[in-house]
C-alpha positions as a LaTeX table, in Angstrom:
\begin{tabular}{lrrr}
\hline
Residue & $x$ (\AA) & $y$ (\AA) & $z$ (\AA) \\
\hline
Met1 & $-11.64$ & $-72.41$ & 81.00 \\
Ser2 & $-8.42$ & $-71.21$ & 82.63 \\
Arg3 & $-7.65$ & $-71.97$ & 86.27 \\
Thr4 & $-8.25$ & $-68.34$ & 87.25 \\
Arg5 & $-11.61$ & $-68.20$ & 85.44 \\
Ala6 & $-12.69$ & $-71.50$ & 87.02 \\
Leu7 & $-11.75$ & $-70.14$ & 90.43 \\
Ala8 & $-13.66$ & $-66.94$ & 89.82 \\
Ala9 & $-16.75$ & $-68.94$ & 88.79 \\
Thr10 & $-16.55$ & $-71.03$ & 91.95 \\
Leu11 & $-16.19$ & $-67.95$ & 94.12 \\
Ala12 & $-19.09$ & $-66.27$ & 92.35 \\
Leu13 & $-21.32$ & $-69.23$ & 93.18 \\
Ala14 & $-20.13$ & $-69.18$ & 96.77 \\
Cys15 & $-20.98$ & $-65.49$ & 97.11 \\
Ala16 & $-24.28$ & $-65.59$ & 95.20 \\
Ala17 & $-26.59$ & $-66.05$ & 98.20 \\
Pro18 & $-27.93$ & $-62.72$ & 99.53 \\
Leu19 & $-26.96$ & $-61.63$ & 102.99 \\
Ala20 & $-29.51$ & $-62.06$ & 105.75 \\
Gly21 & $-31.85$ & $-59.10$ & 105.68 \\
Glu22 & $-30.65$ & $-57.89$ & 102.28 \\
Ala23 & $-33.41$ & $-56.56$ & 100.05 \\
Gln24 & $-34.05$ & $-58.63$ & 96.96 \\
Ala25 & $-33.47$ & $-56.92$ & 93.63 \\
Trp26 & $-35.27$ & $-59.32$ & 91.33 \\
Pro27 & $-36.72$ & $-58.88$ & 88.74 \\
Phe28 & $-34.06$ & $-56.50$ & 87.45 \\
Gly29 & $-35.16$ & $-53.62$ & 85.25 \\
Arg30 & $-38.85$ & $-54.59$ & 85.23 \\
Lys31 & $-41.02$ & $-51.82$ & 83.78 \\
Ala32 & $-44.35$ & $-50.81$ & 85.30 \\
Asp33 & $-47.50$ & $-51.64$ & 83.34 \\
Lys34 & $-48.80$ & $-48.76$ & 81.24 \\
Pro35 & $-51.85$ & $-46.97$ & 82.65 \\
Ala36 & $-55.15$ & $-47.90$ & 81.00 \\
Thr37 & $-55.81$ & $-44.29$ & 79.90 \\
Glu38 & $-52.63$ & $-44.05$ & 77.83 \\
Gln39 & $-53.32$ & $-43.72$ & 74.11 \\
Pro40 & $-51.83$ & $-46.41$ & 71.91 \\
Thr41 & $-49.03$ & $-45.33$ & 69.64 \\
Ala42 & $-48.12$ & $-46.53$ & 66.21 \\
Ala43 & $-46.29$ & $-49.81$ & 66.25 \\
Lys44 & $-42.59$ & $-49.56$ & 65.60 \\
Pro45 & $-40.87$ & $-52.00$ & 63.30 \\
Asp46 & $-39.04$ & $-54.84$ & 64.96 \\
Lys47 & $-35.35$ & $-54.02$ & 65.38 \\
Thr48 & $-34.25$ & $-57.34$ & 63.93 \\
Ser49 & $-34.66$ & $-58.51$ & 60.36 \\
Arg50 & $-36.18$ & $-61.82$ & 59.46 \\
Thr51 & $-32.69$ & $-63.28$ & 59.28 \\
Gly52 & $-31.85$ & $-62.11$ & 62.78 \\
Gly53 & $-29.69$ & $-59.19$ & 61.69 \\
Val54 & $-29.86$ & $-55.64$ & 63.02 \\
Tyr55 & $-31.26$ & $-52.85$ & 60.86 \\
Ala56 & $-28.57$ & $-50.59$ & 59.49 \\
Gly57 & $-30.17$ & $-47.50$ & 60.97 \\
Glu58 & $-30.06$ & $-48.86$ & 64.54 \\
Pro59 & $-26.59$ & $-50.26$ & 65.27 \\
Ala60 & $-26.22$ & $-52.65$ & 68.19 \\
Ser61 & $-24.70$ & $-51.30$ & 71.38 \\
Pro62 & $-21.13$ & $-52.53$ & 71.84 \\
Pro63 & $-20.67$ & $-55.03$ & 74.68 \\
Ser64 & $-19.47$ & $-53.43$ & 77.89 \\
Thr65 & $-15.81$ & $-54.06$ & 78.70 \\
Pro66 & $-15.07$ & $-55.14$ & 82.28 \\
Arg67 & $-12.99$ & $-52.53$ & 84.04 \\
Lys68 & $-10.32$ & $-52.90$ & 86.67 \\
Ala69 & $-11.14$ & $-51.68$ & 90.15 \\
Ser70 & $-9.96$ & $-48.23$ & 91.10 \\
Pro71 & $-7.05$ & $-47.77$ & 93.53 \\
Glu72 & $-9.57$ & $-46.80$ & 96.19 \\
Glu73 & $-11.61$ & $-49.98$ & 95.59 \\
Arg74 & $-8.49$ & $-52.11$ & 95.72 \\
Ala75 & $-7.40$ & $-50.50$ & 98.98 \\
Ala76 & $-10.87$ & $-51.09$ & 100.46 \\
Ala77 & $-10.68$ & $-54.78$ & 99.52 \\
Ala78 & $-8.11$ & $-55.29$ & 102.27 \\
Arg79 & $-10.89$ & $-54.74$ & 104.82 \\
Leu80 & $-13.08$ & $-57.52$ & 103.42 \\
Asp81 & $-13.32$ & $-61.00$ & 104.87 \\
Pro82 & $-11.07$ & $-63.61$ & 103.20 \\
Leu83 & $-13.82$ & $-65.12$ & 101.02 \\
Ala84 & $-14.86$ & $-61.71$ & 99.72 \\
Gln85 & $-11.22$ & $-60.80$ & 99.16 \\
Ala86 & $-10.71$ & $-63.97$ & 97.13 \\
Ala87 & $-13.75$ & $-63.16$ & 94.97 \\
Phe88 & $-12.58$ & $-59.58$ & 94.46 \\
Trp89 & $-9.03$ & $-60.48$ & 93.42 \\
Ala90 & $-10.20$ & $-63.37$ & 91.23 \\
Arg91 & $-12.34$ & $-60.86$ & 89.32 \\
Glu92 & $-9.36$ & $-58.52$ & 88.98 \\
Met93 & $-7.34$ & $-61.36$ & 87.50 \\
Gln94 & $-10.17$ & $-62.13$ & 85.08 \\
Val95 & $-10.10$ & $-58.54$ & 83.87 \\
Asp96 & $-6.29$ & $-58.52$ & 83.64 \\
Pro97 & $-4.59$ & $-61.93$ & 83.88 \\
Ala98 & $-1.20$ & $-60.17$ & 83.89 \\
Asp99 & $-2.01$ & $-58.27$ & 87.11 \\
Ala100 & 0.72 & $-59.64$ & 89.39 \\
Asp101 & $-0.50$ & $-57.71$ & 92.43 \\
Ala102 & $-4.00$ & $-59.20$ & 92.07 \\
Gly103 & $-2.49$ & $-62.67$ & 91.75 \\
Val104 & $-0.41$ & $-62.27$ & 94.89 \\
Arg105 & $-3.38$ & $-60.97$ & 96.87 \\
Leu106 & $-5.61$ & $-63.76$ & 95.58 \\
Ser107 & $-3.00$ & $-66.31$ & 96.65 \\
Ala108 & $-2.87$ & $-64.81$ & 100.15 \\
Ala109 & $-6.67$ & $-64.83$ & 100.44 \\
Leu110 & $-6.88$ & $-68.46$ & 99.38 \\
Arg111 & $-4.19$ & $-69.41$ & 101.88 \\
Ser112 & $-6.14$ & $-67.72$ & 104.68 \\
Leu113 & $-9.16$ & $-69.82$ & 103.63 \\
Gly114 & $-7.12$ & $-73.00$ & 103.95 \\
Gln115 & $-7.02$ & $-73.56$ & 100.18 \\
His116 & $-3.28$ & $-74.15$ & 100.09 \\
Asp117 & $-3.11$ & $-75.87$ & 96.71 \\
Gly118 & $-5.08$ & $-73.06$ & 95.08 \\
Ala119 & $-2.88$ & $-70.47$ & 96.76 \\
Ala120 & 0.28 & $-72.16$ & 95.48 \\
Ser121 & $-1.14$ & $-72.55$ & 91.97 \\
Thr122 & $-2.09$ & $-68.89$ & 91.81 \\
Ala123 & 1.37 & $-67.80$ & 92.92 \\
Glu124 & 2.90 & $-70.13$ & 90.31 \\
Gln125 & 0.69 & $-68.56$ & 87.65 \\
Val126 & 2.10 & $-65.13$ & 88.53 \\
Leu127 & 5.64 & $-66.50$ & 88.47 \\
Ala128 & 5.11 & $-68.05$ & 85.05 \\
Ala129 & 4.52 & $-64.55$ & 83.68 \\
Arg130 & 6.90 & $-62.75$ & 86.06 \\
Pro131 & 9.82 & $-65.05$ & 86.94 \\
Gly132 & 11.54 & $-64.02$ & 90.14 \\
His133 & 8.66 & $-61.80$ & 91.30 \\
Ala134 & 9.47 & $-61.59$ & 95.02 \\
Pro135 & 5.92 & $-61.15$ & 96.42 \\
Ala136 & 4.76 & $-64.18$ & 94.42 \\
Leu137 & 7.76 & $-66.19$ & 95.62 \\
Tyr138 & 6.82 & $-65.30$ & 99.19 \\
Glu139 & 3.22 & $-66.41$ & 98.69 \\
Leu140 & 4.29 & $-69.67$ & 97.06 \\
Ala141 & 6.56 & $-70.38$ & 100.03 \\
Arg142 & 3.87 & $-69.45$ & 102.56 \\
Ala143 & 1.32 & $-71.69$ & 100.83 \\
Lys144 & 3.71 & $-74.64$ & 100.95 \\
Leu145 & 4.55 & $-73.98$ & 104.62 \\
Ala146 & 0.86 & $-73.72$ & 105.51 \\
Ala147 & 0.36 & $-77.14$ & 103.89 \\
Asn148 & 3.31 & $-78.52$ & 105.92 \\
Gln149 & 5.26 & $-79.01$ & 102.69 \\
Gly150 & 8.32 & $-77.07$ & 103.72 \\
Phe151 & 10.67 & $-78.87$ & 101.33 \\
Tyr152 & 8.89 & $-77.17$ & 98.41 \\
Ala153 & 9.23 & $-73.75$ & 100.06 \\
Ile154 & 13.03 & $-73.93$ & 100.19 \\
Glu155 & 13.74 & $-73.04$ & 96.56 \\
Pro156 & 11.39 & $-69.99$ & 96.39 \\
Leu157 & 12.92 & $-68.67$ & 99.62 \\
Arg158 & 16.43 & $-69.17$ & 98.30 \\
Gln159 & 15.49 & $-67.15$ & 95.23 \\
Ile160 & 14.34 & $-64.33$ & 97.48 \\
Arg161 & 17.59 & $-64.58$ & 99.44 \\
Ala162 & 19.56 & $-64.17$ & 96.21 \\
Gln163 & 17.61 & $-60.99$ & 95.42 \\
Ala164 & 17.66 & $-59.53$ & 98.95 \\
Pro165 & 20.49 & $-60.96$ & 101.08 \\
Thr166 & 19.62 & $-58.75$ & 104.06 \\
Asp167 & 15.90 & $-59.68$ & 104.20 \\
Trp168 & 15.45 & $-61.38$ & 107.59 \\
Arg169 & 11.90 & $-62.48$ & 106.69 \\
Ala170 & 13.10 & $-64.90$ & 104.02 \\
Leu171 & 15.60 & $-66.40$ & 106.46 \\
Asn172 & 12.92 & $-66.76$ & 109.14 \\
Leu173 & 10.65 & $-68.66$ & 106.75 \\
Leu174 & 13.58 & $-70.64$ & 105.44 \\
Gly175 & 14.19 & $-71.85$ & 108.99 \\
Val176 & 10.58 & $-73.08$ & 109.19 \\
Ala177 & 10.91 & $-74.77$ & 105.80 \\
Met178 & 14.09 & $-76.54$ & 106.87 \\
Gln179 & 12.43 & $-77.62$ & 110.12 \\
Gln180 & 9.50 & $-79.12$ & 108.20 \\
Ala181 & 12.00 & $-80.86$ & 105.91 \\
Gln182 & 13.68 & $-82.30$ & 109.04 \\
Arg183 & 16.92 & $-80.45$ & 108.39 \\
Met184 & 17.29 & $-78.91$ & 111.83 \\
Gly185 & 20.91 & $-77.88$ & 111.53 \\
Glu186 & 20.10 & $-75.74$ & 108.49 \\
Ala187 & 16.95 & $-74.43$ & 110.20 \\
Arg188 & 18.92 & $-73.16$ & 113.18 \\
Ala189 & 21.57 & $-71.65$ & 110.92 \\
Ala190 & 18.87 & $-69.73$ & 109.02 \\
Trp191 & 17.33 & $-68.41$ & 112.24 \\
Ala192 & 20.75 & $-67.42$ & 113.60 \\
Glu193 & 21.41 & $-65.40$ & 110.46 \\
Ala194 & 17.93 & $-63.83$ & 110.68 \\
Leu195 & 18.68 & $-62.72$ & 114.26 \\
Arg196 & 22.00 & $-61.27$ & 113.13 \\
Leu197 & 20.09 & $-59.10$ & 110.64 \\
Ser198 & 17.20 & $-58.34$ & 113.01 \\
Pro199 & 18.40 & $-58.75$ & 116.62 \\
Glu200 & 15.90 & $-60.12$ & 119.15 \\
Asn201 & 13.18 & $-60.28$ & 116.49 \\
Pro202 & 10.14 & $-61.83$ & 118.25 \\
Gln203 & 8.97 & $-63.75$ & 115.17 \\
Val204 & 12.32 & $-65.44$ & 114.75 \\
Leu205 & 12.63 & $-66.16$ & 118.47 \\
Thr206 & 9.16 & $-67.71$ & 118.49 \\
Asn207 & 9.99 & $-70.10$ & 115.66 \\
Met208 & 13.21 & $-71.08$ & 117.42 \\
Ala209 & 11.30 & $-71.72$ & 120.66 \\
Leu210 & 8.67 & $-73.87$ & 118.98 \\
Ala211 & 11.42 & $-75.95$ & 117.40 \\
Asp212 & 12.94 & $-76.43$ & 120.85 \\
Met213 & 9.57 & $-77.45$ & 122.28 \\
Ala214 & 9.01 & $-79.94$ & 119.48 \\
Glu215 & 12.40 & $-81.51$ & 120.28 \\
Gly216 & 11.68 & $-81.75$ & 124.00 \\
Arg217 & 13.76 & $-78.76$ & 125.18 \\
Ala218 & 10.95 & $-77.16$ & 127.17 \\
Asp219 & 13.21 & $-75.04$ & 129.41 \\
Gln220 & 14.94 & $-73.50$ & 126.39 \\
Ala221 & 11.61 & $-72.96$ & 124.62 \\
Glu222 & 10.13 & $-71.11$ & 127.59 \\
Ala223 & 13.20 & $-68.92$ & 128.07 \\
Thr224 & 13.25 & $-67.96$ & 124.38 \\
Leu225 & 9.53 & $-67.18$ & 124.31 \\
Arg226 & 9.88 & $-64.98$ & 127.39 \\
Arg227 & 12.57 & $-63.03$ & 125.52 \\
Ala228 & 10.23 & $-62.68$ & 122.57 \\
Ala229 & 7.20 & $-61.67$ & 124.65 \\
Ala230 & 9.22 & $-58.97$ & 126.42 \\
Arg231 & 9.85 & $-57.17$ & 123.16 \\
Pro232 & 7.66 & $-54.08$ & 122.54 \\
Asp233 & 6.93 & $-55.28$ & 118.99 \\
Ala234 & 5.76 & $-58.74$ & 120.08 \\
Asp235 & 2.26 & $-59.55$ & 118.85 \\
Val236 & $-0.54$ & $-61.71$ & 120.22 \\
Arg237 & 0.88 & $-64.89$ & 118.66 \\
Val238 & 4.02 & $-64.64$ & 120.75 \\
Arg239 & 2.02 & $-64.44$ & 123.98 \\
Gln240 & $-0.27$ & $-67.27$ & 122.89 \\
Asn241 & 2.69 & $-69.50$ & 122.14 \\
Leu242 & 4.16 & $-68.71$ & 125.56 \\
Ala243 & 0.82 & $-69.60$ & 127.15 \\
Leu244 & 0.86 & $-72.86$ & 125.19 \\
Val245 & 4.29 & $-73.82$ & 126.47 \\
Leu246 & 3.41 & $-72.85$ & 130.06 \\
Gly247 & 0.21 & $-74.87$ & 129.95 \\
Leu248 & 1.87 & $-77.93$ & 128.48 \\
Arg249 & 4.43 & $-77.73$ & 131.29 \\
Gly250 & 1.60 & $-77.82$ & 133.84 \\
Arg251 & 1.80 & $-74.17$ & 134.91 \\
Met252 & $-1.87$ & $-73.53$ & 134.31 \\
Ala253 & $-2.25$ & $-70.36$ & 136.39 \\
Glu254 & 0.42 & $-68.55$ & 134.38 \\
Ala255 & $-0.98$ & $-69.91$ & 131.12 \\
Glu256 & $-4.48$ & $-68.72$ & 132.03 \\
Ala257 & $-3.26$ & $-65.23$ & 132.92 \\
Met258 & $-1.45$ & $-65.01$ & 129.58 \\
Leu259 & $-4.47$ & $-66.25$ & 127.60 \\
Arg260 & $-6.83$ & $-63.77$ & 129.24 \\
Gln261 & $-4.76$ & $-60.87$ & 127.92 \\
Asp262 & $-5.90$ & $-61.51$ & 124.35 \\
Leu263 & $-8.80$ & $-64.00$ & 124.21 \\
Pro264 & $-12.47$ & $-63.87$ & 125.25 \\
Pro265 & $-13.49$ & $-65.91$ & 128.31 \\
Glu266 & $-15.21$ & $-68.72$ & 126.38 \\
Val267 & $-12.14$ & $-69.30$ & 124.22 \\
Val268 & $-9.88$ & $-69.22$ & 127.27 \\
Ala269 & $-12.06$ & $-71.89$ & 128.91 \\
Gln270 & $-11.86$ & $-74.12$ & 125.83 \\
Asn271 & $-8.09$ & $-73.76$ & 125.57 \\
Leu272 & $-7.53$ & $-74.45$ & 129.26 \\
Ala273 & $-9.69$ & $-77.57$ & 129.03 \\
Trp274 & $-7.61$ & $-78.73$ & 126.08 \\
Leu275 & $-4.35$ & $-78.04$ & 127.92 \\
Arg276 & $-5.45$ & $-80.00$ & 130.99 \\
Thr277 & $-5.87$ & $-83.12$ & 128.87 \\
Arg278 & $-2.53$ & $-82.73$ & 127.08 \\
Ser279 & 0.02 & $-81.79$ & 129.68 \\
Gly280 & 3.40 & $-83.07$ & 128.55 \\
Ala281 & 2.61 & $-82.88$ & 124.81 \\
Ala282 & 4.80 & $-80.88$ & 122.44 \\
Pro283 & 2.85 & $-79.47$ & 119.48 \\
Arg284 & 4.78 & $-77.49$ & 116.92 \\
Thr285 & 2.55 & $-74.43$ & 116.68 \\
Trp286 & $-0.18$ & $-72.59$ & 118.52 \\
Gly287 & $-2.48$ & $-73.58$ & 115.63 \\
Thr288 & $-2.46$ & $-77.14$ & 116.95 \\
Leu289 & $-3.89$ & $-75.87$ & 120.21 \\
Gln290 & $-6.58$ & $-73.80$ & 118.51 \\
Gly291 & $-7.51$ & $-76.68$ & 116.25 \\
Gly292 & $-7.81$ & $-79.22$ & 119.04 \\
Gly293 & $-4.45$ & $-80.93$ & 118.41 \\
\hline
\end{tabular}
């Protein structure tokens, strides 16, 4: 069994349990008993011969061929939860193992589920058939970064850079990969080039700030995150990272105000309790705060 088929089988088992409140559909295709008043009819010959063959006059129905999902079904899959997305795209790869788009989307879904090895393997499977496929290179790099294996993300990102020299996203991720590989000079050079291509980009600024915080430069980290948070295209992660830095510096009132912009009260309370016990720490990402360190 291929890796993709084994994955699909695992996902099928994971998704087999019915949802709460879902009507059961078993037994499938069961026919109702015939009414007692119905007149018996002449018995028909059995469709199979004594040797198990099929009579010539009644050919067997051809097995149904699995079909690929329609464009509308594939677009709708983006609204599913990660586990359902993984099951959907694994099935698409079963139907067509050469479907690079399905492979990339399956890799992304597995990464979001924390299955980093599976995500990387799926991206590598796509690349084996489509060398240099940029979306698969991105997913391979992201899977390695999510597993804190930045060294192995460097080569895929360099391949993307060779294809698209002006793509700031590859440089941003390359900076993270270099940081994880403890090559900070190269990390900062990558981020500087990314900012040259995309000035004041909040994602790049955030990664730079977190690197500063990890190295003990809290003042620089806070200043950079404030620049990022002031951008109109800054997302919730930028504000959460700023709240993290403020809280770790002991400025709890500011951190609380920032957290309450995006998180429900019970999550804010949990995060503030965590911050109060870790003032002075320097985690590398907001994920360390959400995961309890």
